[in-house]
Every structure is written in structure tokens, then in C-alpha cells.
């Protein structure tokens, strides 16, 4: 008869720990299930391995010999499992919007977690959000809704909303404008799903301003193309397209015309140990002031 490895593992843990209660907890099964496994194991091979009494649990001679045979086998399996878990944890999957903070993060990661490999994908914020929800990445750099509770997160930078204008627009020669100057301008804005649009709407509402939004687009690239050939003003967040080389943009005088950039992962109690370590250490470093809080291109 072929040996049942599950039953053998159950015997090994009971013999090693000397307790059905502790062995059941270590194996993640109920005590009645563990008891049935051991009785079946003994019956299958017509051998008595354990002596049970109300006071203690003892191995028979056959049980002691079997435990001696099992010990190097399961010690080796535990070592193999530990090795594979460690190797798996060396790969850290990171999804991020386009931001110079990713350079800061990777420098931090390679400095403090030399054995880790960081697999980075640059994506839109809503794509990073979905990837975090679905478990397709370990860590995300993105803009989040106010008071977000889906993830553990902290702020790593505050990015301005920016205005893009074409070559012939009178704002082309300016570096800053006021949000009040948007009144009367044809505006191209991002969709209501984006955090930059939420920030714009909040800023307008707090000042009781109404502006003429002539187009709503969900792509920064398309907004840029539209603005190049029109008299409109394009409003978007600084992250994303801007850090990839737009030659001119205008920021706003008002500090609330901005969006926070967050470093996020699934709730740390549920995440891998290496993810928790990275999350907590970078949070401590940033709060201790060892790295600047603003994106390098904005400082």
C-alpha cells in the first residue's frame, strides 16, 4: 500500500510536538480531523504508533523508529518550502503612474533591499488602482480618492494641476495663473473618474466658479493633441504625460489646485512580509525627512 503523505505529515507533527492540540493548530486542521487521520494511518498499516492517555501522549517503539525516519524528510521539506518562499518574495511587483518619485523609490529599494528584484510597470492611475485591487501588483504609486480605505497608503508628494495651452494662447508666456482666470476660457478636462478632475471640481465649487468645459477626455495624450491645435486650455494632473517631456505648462496660484500622490499596498496585515517591510521603512524614512516630499521636477 502506498503511504499517504498527509497522514505521515500529521503523525510527524504529533510526534514532534507531543500534542494533538498543538499539531492540529500547526497543520491548520481540527483536532477530530487529525485524530481520524492518525487512526486511519495506523489501521492502513496495522501498526500502533501512539499510546494515548488522559495525562500524556507517548510513542510506541514503532512510532519512535518511524519518527526518526521522518525527521530528516520533513526537515528537508520545510527547508525547501522556506527557500521557495524566500525566492518568491525577492520579486516585488510595482505599478506606478509616470513620476520622478519612482526613481527615488527604486534607489531606496536597491539601497535597503539588495536581494529584491523590482518589476516596474508605468501605467495610468486608474490602472494601478485596479491592479492593486486584483492583486496583480504588490505596491502602487498613484492618486487615490480622499479618505481612501481600500489600501494602506501614505502621501509621497503633492503634484499641481497644470494648464496646457497652444502656441498662440496668451498664457503661453506665463508660468502661473489664477483659477479665477479659467472663467471665460474654453476648457478641455479629464473625466470625472480621475483625481485631477475631482481636485478641479472641488476648487471651483469652493469658489462658486463656473467654467466652460467644452470637452471631457480620459487620455492625457489626446488632451495634449487637442490643445496643440485649438484655443482651449487643457487641465490635468502633473503626473503622467507631463513628466515625460512636455515643453511648457502653466501652474495655478492656488495651493488646492493640486493632487496628492500616494504609495499604497494591500492592507499590511494581509500583504507579504517583504511588502510590509518596504512599505513601513520608506514611510519612516520619508517622515523622518531623509527624502524630499515633493517631486523633483516640481521642487
PDB file of C-alpha atoms in Angstrom:
ATOM      1  CA  UNK A   1       0.000   0.000   0.000  1.00  0.00           C
ATOM      2  CA  UNK A   2       1.310   3.466  -0.950  1.00  0.00           C
ATOM      3  CA  UNK A   3       1.867   5.701   2.035  1.00  0.00           C
ATOM      4  CA  UNK A   4      -0.441   8.691   2.470  1.00  0.00           C
ATOM      5  CA  UNK A   5       1.902  11.673   2.816  1.00  0.00           C
ATOM      6  CA  UNK A   6      -0.759  13.783   4.524  1.00  0.00           C
ATOM      7  CA  UNK A   7      -1.200  11.115   7.194  1.00  0.00           C
ATOM      8  CA  UNK A   8       2.556  10.777   7.544  1.00  0.00           C
ATOM      9  CA  UNK A   9       2.931  14.539   7.977  1.00  0.00           C
ATOM     10  CA  UNK A  10       0.188  14.503  10.617  1.00  0.00           C
ATOM     11  CA  UNK A  11       1.987  11.738  12.536  1.00  0.00           C
ATOM     12  CA  UNK A  12       5.288  13.656  12.305  1.00  0.00           C
ATOM     13  CA  UNK A  13       3.792  16.828  13.785  1.00  0.00           C
ATOM     14  CA  UNK A  14       2.030  14.971  16.597  1.00  0.00           C
ATOM     15  CA  UNK A  15       5.229  13.082  17.456  1.00  0.00           C
ATOM     16  CA  UNK A  16       7.374  16.240  17.263  1.00  0.00           C
ATOM     17  CA  UNK A  17       5.049  18.444  19.307  1.00  0.00           C
ATOM     18  CA  UNK A  18       3.758  15.747  21.662  1.00  0.00           C
ATOM     19  CA  UNK A  19       0.246  17.139  21.451  1.00  0.00           C
ATOM     20  CA  UNK A  20      -2.763  16.675  19.194  1.00  0.00           C
ATOM     21  CA  UNK A  21      -3.931  20.208  20.000  1.00  0.00           C
ATOM     22  CA  UNK A  22      -0.645  21.858  19.031  1.00  0.00           C
ATOM     23  CA  UNK A  23      -0.196  19.655  15.960  1.00  0.00           C
ATOM     24  CA  UNK A  24      -3.711  20.447  14.727  1.00  0.00           C
ATOM     25  CA  UNK A  25      -3.011  24.170  15.116  1.00  0.00           C
ATOM     26  CA  UNK A  26       0.311  23.879  13.271  1.00  0.00           C
ATOM     27  CA  UNK A  27      -1.305  21.959  10.403  1.00  0.00           C
ATOM     28  CA  UNK A  28      -4.407  24.157  10.226  1.00  0.00           C
ATOM     29  CA  UNK A  29      -6.888  21.316  10.766  1.00  0.00           C
ATOM     30  CA  UNK A  30      -9.348  20.465  13.517  1.00  0.00           C
ATOM     31  CA  UNK A  31      -8.319  18.077  16.279  1.00  0.00           C
ATOM     32  CA  UNK A  32     -11.002  15.486  15.353  1.00  0.00           C
ATOM     33  CA  UNK A  33      -9.735  15.513  11.752  1.00  0.00           C
ATOM     34  CA  UNK A  34      -6.179  14.963  12.935  1.00  0.00           C
ATOM     35  CA  UNK A  35      -7.279  12.105  15.211  1.00  0.00           C
ATOM     36  CA  UNK A  36      -9.113  10.401  12.345  1.00  0.00           C
ATOM     37  CA  UNK A  37      -6.046  10.725  10.093  1.00  0.00           C
ATOM     38  CA  UNK A  38      -3.809   9.048  12.658  1.00  0.00           C
ATOM     39  CA  UNK A  39      -6.259   6.207  13.313  1.00  0.00           C
ATOM     40  CA  UNK A  40      -6.611   5.603   9.558  1.00  0.00           C
ATOM     41  CA  UNK A  41      -2.825   5.655   9.174  1.00  0.00           C
ATOM     42  CA  UNK A  42      -2.377   3.054  11.921  1.00  0.00           C
ATOM     43  CA  UNK A  43      -5.170   0.869  10.557  1.00  0.00           C
ATOM     44  CA  UNK A  44      -3.835   1.020   6.988  1.00  0.00           C
ATOM     45  CA  UNK A  45      -0.509  -0.478   8.081  1.00  0.00           C
ATOM     46  CA  UNK A  46      -1.792  -2.454  11.081  1.00  0.00           C
ATOM     47  CA  UNK A  47       0.684  -0.785  13.414  1.00  0.00           C
ATOM     48  CA  UNK A  48       0.384   1.035  16.717  1.00  0.00           C
ATOM     49  CA  UNK A  49       2.360   4.275  16.655  1.00  0.00           C
ATOM     50  CA  UNK A  50       0.960   6.222  19.619  1.00  0.00           C
ATOM     51  CA  UNK A  51      -0.151   5.460  23.179  1.00  0.00           C
ATOM     52  CA  UNK A  52      -2.818   7.907  24.320  1.00  0.00           C
ATOM     53  CA  UNK A  53      -3.817   8.539  27.918  1.00  0.00           C
ATOM     54  CA  UNK A  54      -5.572  11.333  29.751  1.00  0.00           C
ATOM     55  CA  UNK A  55      -2.240  12.628  31.019  1.00  0.00           C
ATOM     56  CA  UNK A  56       0.237  12.300  28.163  1.00  0.00           C
ATOM     57  CA  UNK A  57       0.973  11.099  24.673  1.00  0.00           C
ATOM     58  CA  UNK A  58       3.744   8.572  24.069  1.00  0.00           C
ATOM     59  CA  UNK A  59       5.311   6.964  21.002  1.00  0.00           C
ATOM     60  CA  UNK A  60       5.482   3.219  20.744  1.00  0.00           C
ATOM     61  CA  UNK A  61       8.758   1.610  19.675  1.00  0.00           C
ATOM     62  CA  UNK A  62       7.433   1.547  16.090  1.00  0.00           C
ATOM     63  CA  UNK A  63       6.383   5.176  16.439  1.00  0.00           C
ATOM     64  CA  UNK A  64       9.847   6.241  17.648  1.00  0.00           C
ATOM     65  CA  UNK A  65      11.520   4.455  14.740  1.00  0.00           C
ATOM     66  CA  UNK A  66       9.125   5.997  12.204  1.00  0.00           C
ATOM     67  CA  UNK A  67       9.680   9.458  13.691  1.00  0.00           C
ATOM     68  CA  UNK A  68      13.454   9.016  13.300  1.00  0.00           C
ATOM     69  CA  UNK A  69      12.921   8.168   9.626  1.00  0.00           C
ATOM     70  CA  UNK A  70      10.509  11.091   9.117  1.00  0.00           C
ATOM     71  CA  UNK A  71      12.581  13.759  10.844  1.00  0.00           C
ATOM     72  CA  UNK A  72      15.179  14.394   8.087  1.00  0.00           C
ATOM     73  CA  UNK A  73      12.491  14.075   5.392  1.00  0.00           C
ATOM     74  CA  UNK A  74      10.214  16.766   6.783  1.00  0.00           C
ATOM     75  CA  UNK A  75      13.074  18.957   7.970  1.00  0.00           C
ATOM     76  CA  UNK A  76      14.272  18.959   4.358  1.00  0.00           C
ATOM     77  CA  UNK A  77      10.774  19.756   3.086  1.00  0.00           C
ATOM     78  CA  UNK A  78      10.445  22.681   5.488  1.00  0.00           C
ATOM     79  CA  UNK A  79      13.837  23.968   4.359  1.00  0.00           C
ATOM     80  CA  UNK A  80      12.741  23.678   0.704  1.00  0.00           C
ATOM     81  CA  UNK A  81       9.459  25.480   1.402  1.00  0.00           C
ATOM     82  CA  UNK A  82      11.290  28.254   3.236  1.00  0.00           C
ATOM     83  CA  UNK A  83      13.754  28.616   0.374  1.00  0.00           C
ATOM     84  CA  UNK A  84      10.983  28.825  -2.229  1.00  0.00           C
ATOM     85  CA  UNK A  85       9.042  31.362  -0.175  1.00  0.00           C
ATOM     86  CA  UNK A  86      12.188  33.484   0.188  1.00  0.00           C
ATOM     87  CA  UNK A  87      12.948  33.326  -3.531  1.00  0.00           C
ATOM     88  CA  UNK A  88       9.359  34.270  -4.361  1.00  0.00           C
ATOM     89  CA  UNK A  89       9.497  37.251  -2.044  1.00  0.00           C
ATOM     90  CA  UNK A  90      12.555  38.602  -3.848  1.00  0.00           C
ATOM     91  CA  UNK A  91      10.334  39.700  -6.733  1.00  0.00           C
ATOM     92  CA  UNK A  92       8.410  42.872  -5.888  1.00  0.00           C
ATOM     93  CA  UNK A  93       5.833  43.948  -8.481  1.00  0.00           C
ATOM     94  CA  UNK A  94       5.363  47.705  -8.652  1.00  0.00           C
ATOM     95  CA  UNK A  95       2.802  49.602 -10.740  1.00  0.00           C
ATOM     96  CA  UNK A  96       3.112  53.379 -10.904  1.00  0.00           C
ATOM     97  CA  UNK A  97       1.970  56.478 -12.701  1.00  0.00           C
ATOM     98  CA  UNK A  98       4.745  58.340 -14.526  1.00  0.00           C
ATOM     99  CA  UNK A  99       6.552  60.180 -11.751  1.00  0.00           C
ATOM    100  CA  UNK A 100      10.094  61.025 -10.714  1.00  0.00           C
ATOM    101  CA  UNK A 101       9.242  59.622  -7.281  1.00  0.00           C
ATOM    102  CA  UNK A 102       9.643  56.173  -8.810  1.00  0.00           C
ATOM    103  CA  UNK A 103      13.338  56.940  -9.286  1.00  0.00           C
ATOM    104  CA  UNK A 104      13.544  57.906  -5.601  1.00  0.00           C
ATOM    105  CA  UNK A 105      11.723  54.726  -4.597  1.00  0.00           C
ATOM    106  CA  UNK A 106      13.914  52.409  -6.674  1.00  0.00           C
ATOM    107  CA  UNK A 107      17.052  53.997  -5.227  1.00  0.00           C
ATOM    108  CA  UNK A 108      15.611  53.413  -1.748  1.00  0.00           C
ATOM    109  CA  UNK A 109      14.669  49.827  -2.620  1.00  0.00           C
ATOM    110  CA  UNK A 110      18.068  48.881  -4.025  1.00  0.00           C
ATOM    111  CA  UNK A 111      19.801  50.533  -1.084  1.00  0.00           C
ATOM    112  CA  UNK A 112      17.778  48.764   1.604  1.00  0.00           C
ATOM    113  CA  UNK A 113      16.558  45.545  -0.082  1.00  0.00           C
ATOM    114  CA  UNK A 114      19.532  44.443  -2.144  1.00  0.00           C
ATOM    115  CA  UNK A 115      18.236  40.892  -2.656  1.00  0.00           C
ATOM    116  CA  UNK A 116      14.912  42.075  -4.135  1.00  0.00           C
ATOM    117  CA  UNK A 117      14.121  42.478  -7.822  1.00  0.00           C
ATOM    118  CA  UNK A 118      11.695  45.284  -8.608  1.00  0.00           C
ATOM    119  CA  UNK A 119       9.464  44.668 -11.622  1.00  0.00           C
ATOM    120  CA  UNK A 120       8.048  48.099 -12.522  1.00  0.00           C
ATOM    121  CA  UNK A 121       5.193  48.907 -14.890  1.00  0.00           C
ATOM    122  CA  UNK A 122       4.278  52.526 -15.695  1.00  0.00           C
ATOM    123  CA  UNK A 123       0.508  52.872 -16.013  1.00  0.00           C
ATOM    124  CA  UNK A 124      -2.387  55.264 -15.598  1.00  0.00           C
ATOM    125  CA  UNK A 125      -3.613  55.854 -12.063  1.00  0.00           C
ATOM    126  CA  UNK A 126      -6.916  54.007 -12.578  1.00  0.00           C
ATOM    127  CA  UNK A 127      -4.968  51.031 -13.974  1.00  0.00           C
ATOM    128  CA  UNK A 128      -2.676  50.998 -10.927  1.00  0.00           C
ATOM    129  CA  UNK A 129      -5.758  51.153  -8.704  1.00  0.00           C
ATOM    130  CA  UNK A 130      -7.317  48.141 -10.421  1.00  0.00           C
ATOM    131  CA  UNK A 131      -4.041  46.223 -10.349  1.00  0.00           C
ATOM    132  CA  UNK A 132      -3.789  46.705  -6.578  1.00  0.00           C
ATOM    133  CA  UNK A 133      -7.394  45.593  -6.080  1.00  0.00           C
ATOM    134  CA  UNK A 134      -6.867  42.479  -8.205  1.00  0.00           C
ATOM    135  CA  UNK A 135      -3.543  41.568  -6.556  1.00  0.00           C
ATOM    136  CA  UNK A 136      -1.637  41.964  -9.838  1.00  0.00           C
ATOM    137  CA  UNK A 137       0.982  44.144  -8.149  1.00  0.00           C
ATOM    138  CA  UNK A 138       2.433  44.343  -4.643  1.00  0.00           C
ATOM    139  CA  UNK A 139       2.933  48.103  -4.446  1.00  0.00           C
ATOM    140  CA  UNK A 140       1.355  51.016  -6.284  1.00  0.00           C
ATOM    141  CA  UNK A 141       2.228  54.681  -6.794  1.00  0.00           C
ATOM    142  CA  UNK A 142      -0.972  56.514  -7.706  1.00  0.00           C
ATOM    143  CA  UNK A 143      -3.508  59.187  -6.871  1.00  0.00           C
ATOM    144  CA  UNK A 144      -6.277  57.954  -4.578  1.00  0.00           C
ATOM    145  CA  UNK A 145      -9.710  59.280  -3.628  1.00  0.00           C
ATOM    146  CA  UNK A 146      -9.865  61.371  -0.499  1.00  0.00           C
ATOM    147  CA  UNK A 147     -10.205  59.245   2.656  1.00  0.00           C
ATOM    148  CA  UNK A 148      -9.498  56.054   0.696  1.00  0.00           C
ATOM    149  CA  UNK A 149      -9.681  52.936   2.864  1.00  0.00           C
ATOM    150  CA  UNK A 150      -9.113  50.188   0.279  1.00  0.00           C
ATOM    151  CA  UNK A 151      -5.346  50.134   0.860  1.00  0.00           C
ATOM    152  CA  UNK A 152      -2.679  51.108   3.345  1.00  0.00           C
ATOM    153  CA  UNK A 153      -1.141  54.256   1.906  1.00  0.00           C
ATOM    154  CA  UNK A 154       0.739  57.462   2.644  1.00  0.00           C
ATOM    155  CA  UNK A 155       1.494  60.617   0.675  1.00  0.00           C
ATOM    156  CA  UNK A 156       4.855  60.781  -1.137  1.00  0.00           C
ATOM    157  CA  UNK A 157       4.330  64.056  -2.976  1.00  0.00           C
ATOM    158  CA  UNK A 158       1.854  66.758  -3.912  1.00  0.00           C
ATOM    159  CA  UNK A 159       1.540  67.470  -7.604  1.00  0.00           C
ATOM    160  CA  UNK A 160      -0.039  70.622  -9.070  1.00  0.00           C
ATOM    161  CA  UNK A 161      -2.828  70.676 -11.558  1.00  0.00           C
ATOM    162  CA  UNK A 162      -1.431  72.227 -14.702  1.00  0.00           C
ATOM    163  CA  UNK A 163      -2.857  74.121 -17.658  1.00  0.00           C
ATOM    164  CA  UNK A 164      -1.701  73.266 -21.167  1.00  0.00           C
ATOM    165  CA  UNK A 165      -2.106  75.886 -23.886  1.00  0.00           C
ATOM    166  CA  UNK A 166      -1.225  76.073 -27.552  1.00  0.00           C
ATOM    167  CA  UNK A 167       1.496  78.267 -29.047  1.00  0.00           C
ATOM    168  CA  UNK A 168      -0.840  81.164 -29.821  1.00  0.00           C
ATOM    169  CA  UNK A 169      -2.523  81.329 -26.425  1.00  0.00           C
ATOM    170  CA  UNK A 170      -1.820  84.469 -24.289  1.00  0.00           C
ATOM    171  CA  UNK A 171      -0.932  82.253 -21.302  1.00  0.00           C
ATOM    172  CA  UNK A 172       1.959  80.751 -23.259  1.00  0.00           C
ATOM    173  CA  UNK A 173       4.357  83.357 -21.897  1.00  0.00           C
ATOM    174  CA  UNK A 174       3.236  82.904 -18.296  1.00  0.00           C
ATOM    175  CA  UNK A 175       4.340  80.474 -15.586  1.00  0.00           C
ATOM    176  CA  UNK A 176       1.310  80.746 -13.276  1.00  0.00           C
ATOM    177  CA  UNK A 177      -2.322  81.799 -13.470  1.00  0.00           C
ATOM    178  CA  UNK A 178      -5.211  82.026 -11.027  1.00  0.00           C
ATOM    179  CA  UNK A 179      -8.075  79.565 -11.049  1.00  0.00           C
ATOM    180  CA  UNK A 180     -10.362  82.610 -11.458  1.00  0.00           C
ATOM    181  CA  UNK A 181      -8.828  83.184 -14.890  1.00  0.00           C
ATOM    182  CA  UNK A 182     -10.370  79.939 -16.134  1.00  0.00           C
ATOM    183  CA  UNK A 183     -13.739  81.730 -16.270  1.00  0.00           C
ATOM    184  CA  UNK A 184     -14.423  82.545 -19.909  1.00  0.00           C
ATOM    185  CA  UNK A 185     -11.821  80.091 -21.221  1.00  0.00           C
ATOM    186  CA  UNK A 186     -12.830  77.015 -23.262  1.00  0.00           C
ATOM    187  CA  UNK A 187     -11.535  74.153 -21.111  1.00  0.00           C
ATOM    188  CA  UNK A 188     -10.659  70.565 -22.001  1.00  0.00           C
ATOM    189  CA  UNK A 189     -10.703  68.440 -18.820  1.00  0.00           C
ATOM    190  CA  UNK A 190     -10.101  64.875 -17.772  1.00  0.00           C
ATOM    191  CA  UNK A 191     -13.023  62.586 -16.957  1.00  0.00           C
ATOM    192  CA  UNK A 192     -14.850  62.577 -13.626  1.00  0.00           C
ATOM    193  CA  UNK A 193     -13.097  59.288 -12.780  1.00  0.00           C
ATOM    194  CA  UNK A 194      -9.715  60.987 -12.397  1.00  0.00           C
ATOM    195  CA  UNK A 195      -8.490  62.507  -9.152  1.00  0.00           C
ATOM    196  CA  UNK A 196      -7.234  65.587 -11.020  1.00  0.00           C
ATOM    197  CA  UNK A 197     -10.801  66.261 -12.176  1.00  0.00           C
ATOM    198  CA  UNK A 198     -12.072  65.814  -8.625  1.00  0.00           C
ATOM    199  CA  UNK A 199      -9.496  68.356  -7.410  1.00  0.00           C
ATOM    200  CA  UNK A 200     -10.536  70.812 -10.135  1.00  0.00           C
ATOM    201  CA  UNK A 201     -14.232  70.412  -9.310  1.00  0.00           C
ATOM    202  CA  UNK A 202     -13.592  70.915  -5.576  1.00  0.00           C
ATOM    203  CA  UNK A 203     -11.545  74.064  -6.212  1.00  0.00           C
ATOM    204  CA  UNK A 204     -14.248  75.527  -8.462  1.00  0.00           C
ATOM    205  CA  UNK A 205     -17.058  74.623  -6.076  1.00  0.00           C
ATOM    206  CA  UNK A 206     -15.303  76.168  -3.073  1.00  0.00           C
ATOM    207  CA  UNK A 207     -15.087  79.476  -5.002  1.00  0.00           C
ATOM    208  CA  UNK A 208     -18.531  79.227  -6.584  1.00  0.00           C
ATOM    209  CA  UNK A 209     -16.985  79.363 -10.061  1.00  0.00           C
ATOM    210  CA  UNK A 210     -18.498  78.070 -13.285  1.00  0.00           C
ATOM    211  CA  UNK A 211     -16.259  77.377 -16.258  1.00  0.00           C
ATOM    212  CA  UNK A 212     -16.929  76.286 -19.804  1.00  0.00           C
ATOM    213  CA  UNK A 213     -15.748  72.681 -20.168  1.00  0.00           C
ATOM    214  CA  UNK A 214     -16.039  72.078 -23.906  1.00  0.00           C
ATOM    215  CA  UNK A 215     -14.562  68.566 -23.959  1.00  0.00           C
ATOM    216  CA  UNK A 216     -14.035  65.728 -21.482  1.00  0.00           C
ATOM    217  CA  UNK A 217     -11.311  63.234 -22.374  1.00  0.00           C
ATOM    218  CA  UNK A 218      -9.826  60.306 -20.428  1.00  0.00           C
ATOM    219  CA  UNK A 219      -6.415  60.426 -22.111  1.00  0.00           C
ATOM    220  CA  UNK A 220      -3.695  62.972 -21.340  1.00  0.00           C
ATOM    221  CA  UNK A 221      -2.118  62.258 -24.710  1.00  0.00           C
ATOM    222  CA  UNK A 222      -5.350  63.120 -26.531  1.00  0.00           C
ATOM    223  CA  UNK A 223      -5.809  66.276 -24.453  1.00  0.00           C
ATOM    224  CA  UNK A 224      -2.318  67.399 -25.460  1.00  0.00           C
ATOM    225  CA  UNK A 225      -3.031  66.748 -29.132  1.00  0.00           C
ATOM    226  CA  UNK A 226      -6.288  68.710 -28.925  1.00  0.00           C
ATOM    227  CA  UNK A 227      -4.670  71.668 -27.175  1.00  0.00           C
ATOM    228  CA  UNK A 228      -1.859  71.937 -29.737  1.00  0.00           C
ATOM    229  CA  UNK A 229      -4.423  72.758 -32.424  1.00  0.00           C
ATOM    230  CA  UNK A 230      -7.009  74.824 -30.538  1.00  0.00           C
ATOM    231  CA  UNK A 231      -7.503  77.891 -28.387  1.00  0.00           C
ATOM    232  CA  UNK A 232      -8.673  75.792 -25.446  1.00  0.00           C
ATOM    233  CA  UNK A 233      -6.980  75.286 -22.087  1.00  0.00           C
ATOM    234  CA  UNK A 234      -6.276  71.677 -21.057  1.00  0.00           C
ATOM    235  CA  UNK A 235      -6.427  70.888 -17.331  1.00  0.00           C
ATOM    236  CA  UNK A 236      -4.778  67.749 -15.994  1.00  0.00           C
ATOM    237  CA  UNK A 237      -2.601  66.468 -13.184  1.00  0.00           C
ATOM    238  CA  UNK A 238       1.171  66.860 -13.294  1.00  0.00           C
ATOM    239  CA  UNK A 239       1.793  63.107 -13.064  1.00  0.00           C
ATOM    240  CA  UNK A 240       1.737  61.092 -16.233  1.00  0.00           C
ATOM    241  CA  UNK A 241       2.353  62.796 -19.534  1.00  0.00           C
ATOM    242  CA  UNK A 242       3.920  65.932 -18.097  1.00  0.00           C
ATOM    243  CA  UNK A 243       6.947  64.226 -16.592  1.00  0.00           C
ATOM    244  CA  UNK A 244       7.650  62.633 -19.956  1.00  0.00           C
ATOM    245  CA  UNK A 245       8.734  65.850 -21.586  1.00  0.00           C
ATOM    246  CA  UNK A 246       6.016  68.445 -22.240  1.00  0.00           C
ATOM    247  CA  UNK A 247       7.975  71.591 -23.001  1.00  0.00           C
ATOM    248  CA  UNK A 248       5.630  74.153 -21.421  1.00  0.00           C
ATOM    249  CA  UNK A 249       2.830  74.223 -18.890  1.00  0.00           C
ATOM    250  CA  UNK A 250       1.272  76.725 -16.513  1.00  0.00           C
ATOM    251  CA  UNK A 251       0.552  76.075 -12.843  1.00  0.00           C
ATOM    252  CA  UNK A 252      -2.069  77.690 -10.626  1.00  0.00           C
ATOM    253  CA  UNK A 253      -1.513  80.170  -7.794  1.00  0.00           C
ATOM    254  CA  UNK A 254      -3.995  78.404  -5.519  1.00  0.00           C
ATOM    255  CA  UNK A 255      -2.489  75.566  -3.413  1.00  0.00           C
ATOM    256  CA  UNK A 256      -5.669  73.470  -3.507  1.00  0.00           C
ATOM    257  CA  UNK A 257      -5.286  73.102  -7.284  1.00  0.00           C
ATOM    258  CA  UNK A 258      -3.198  70.020  -6.640  1.00  0.00           C
ATOM    259  CA  UNK A 259      -3.376  66.243  -6.226  1.00  0.00           C
ATOM    260  CA  UNK A 260      -1.585  64.051  -3.681  1.00  0.00           C
ATOM    261  CA  UNK A 261       0.489  61.128  -4.911  1.00  0.00           C
ATOM    262  CA  UNK A 262       0.207  58.022  -2.729  1.00  0.00           C
ATOM    263  CA  UNK A 263       2.391  54.992  -2.062  1.00  0.00           C
ATOM    264  CA  UNK A 264      -0.014  52.110  -1.472  1.00  0.00           C
ATOM    265  CA  UNK A 265      -0.259  48.375  -0.904  1.00  0.00           C
ATOM    266  CA  UNK A 266      -2.936  45.975   0.251  1.00  0.00           C
ATOM    267  CA  UNK A 267      -3.581  46.212   3.979  1.00  0.00           C
ATOM    268  CA  UNK A 268      -0.224  45.342   5.526  1.00  0.00           C
ATOM    269  CA  UNK A 269      -1.667  42.600   7.700  1.00  0.00           C
ATOM    270  CA  UNK A 270      -2.608  40.733   4.523  1.00  0.00           C
ATOM    271  CA  UNK A 271       0.455  41.533   2.408  1.00  0.00           C
ATOM    272  CA  UNK A 272       3.727  39.646   2.045  1.00  0.00           C
ATOM    273  CA  UNK A 273       6.375  40.262   4.681  1.00  0.00           C
ATOM    274  CA  UNK A 274       8.763  41.895   2.205  1.00  0.00           C
ATOM    275  CA  UNK A 275       5.992  44.255   1.035  1.00  0.00           C
ATOM    276  CA  UNK A 276       5.220  45.228   4.629  1.00  0.00           C
ATOM    277  CA  UNK A 277       8.907  45.842   5.303  1.00  0.00           C
ATOM    278  CA  UNK A 278       9.315  48.032   2.209  1.00  0.00           C
ATOM    279  CA  UNK A 279       6.117  49.965   2.922  1.00  0.00           C
ATOM    280  CA  UNK A 280       6.926  50.624   6.578  1.00  0.00           C
ATOM    281  CA  UNK A 281      10.593  51.503   6.064  1.00  0.00           C
ATOM    282  CA  UNK A 282      10.027  54.005   3.263  1.00  0.00           C
ATOM    283  CA  UNK A 283       7.200  55.577   5.258  1.00  0.00           C
ATOM    284  CA  UNK A 284       9.570  56.018   8.224  1.00  0.00           C
ATOM    285  CA  UNK A 285      12.331  57.438   6.024  1.00  0.00           C
ATOM    286  CA  UNK A 286      10.035  59.959   4.388  1.00  0.00           C
ATOM    287  CA  UNK A 287       8.508  61.069   7.668  1.00  0.00           C
ATOM    288  CA  UNK A 288      11.962  61.401   9.169  1.00  0.00           C
ATOM    289  CA  UNK A 289      12.777  63.830   6.359  1.00  0.00           C
ATOM    290  CA  UNK A 290      15.559  61.777   4.764  1.00  0.00           C
ATOM    291  CA  UNK A 291      13.934  62.238   1.336  1.00  0.00           C
ATOM    292  CA  UNK A 292      12.049  65.278  -0.027  1.00  0.00           C
ATOM    293  CA  UNK A 293       8.265  65.104  -0.162  1.00  0.00           C
ATOM    294  CA  UNK A 294       7.864  66.965  -3.427  1.00  0.00           C
ATOM    295  CA  UNK A 295       8.550  65.506  -6.868  1.00  0.00           C
ATOM    296  CA  UNK A 296      11.959  66.522  -8.172  1.00  0.00           C
ATOM    297  CA  UNK A 297      10.508  68.240 -11.252  1.00  0.00           C
ATOM    298  CA  UNK A 298       8.321  70.461  -9.027  1.00  0.00           C
ATOM    299  CA  UNK A 299      10.869  71.366  -6.353  1.00  0.00           C
TER     300      UNK A 299
END
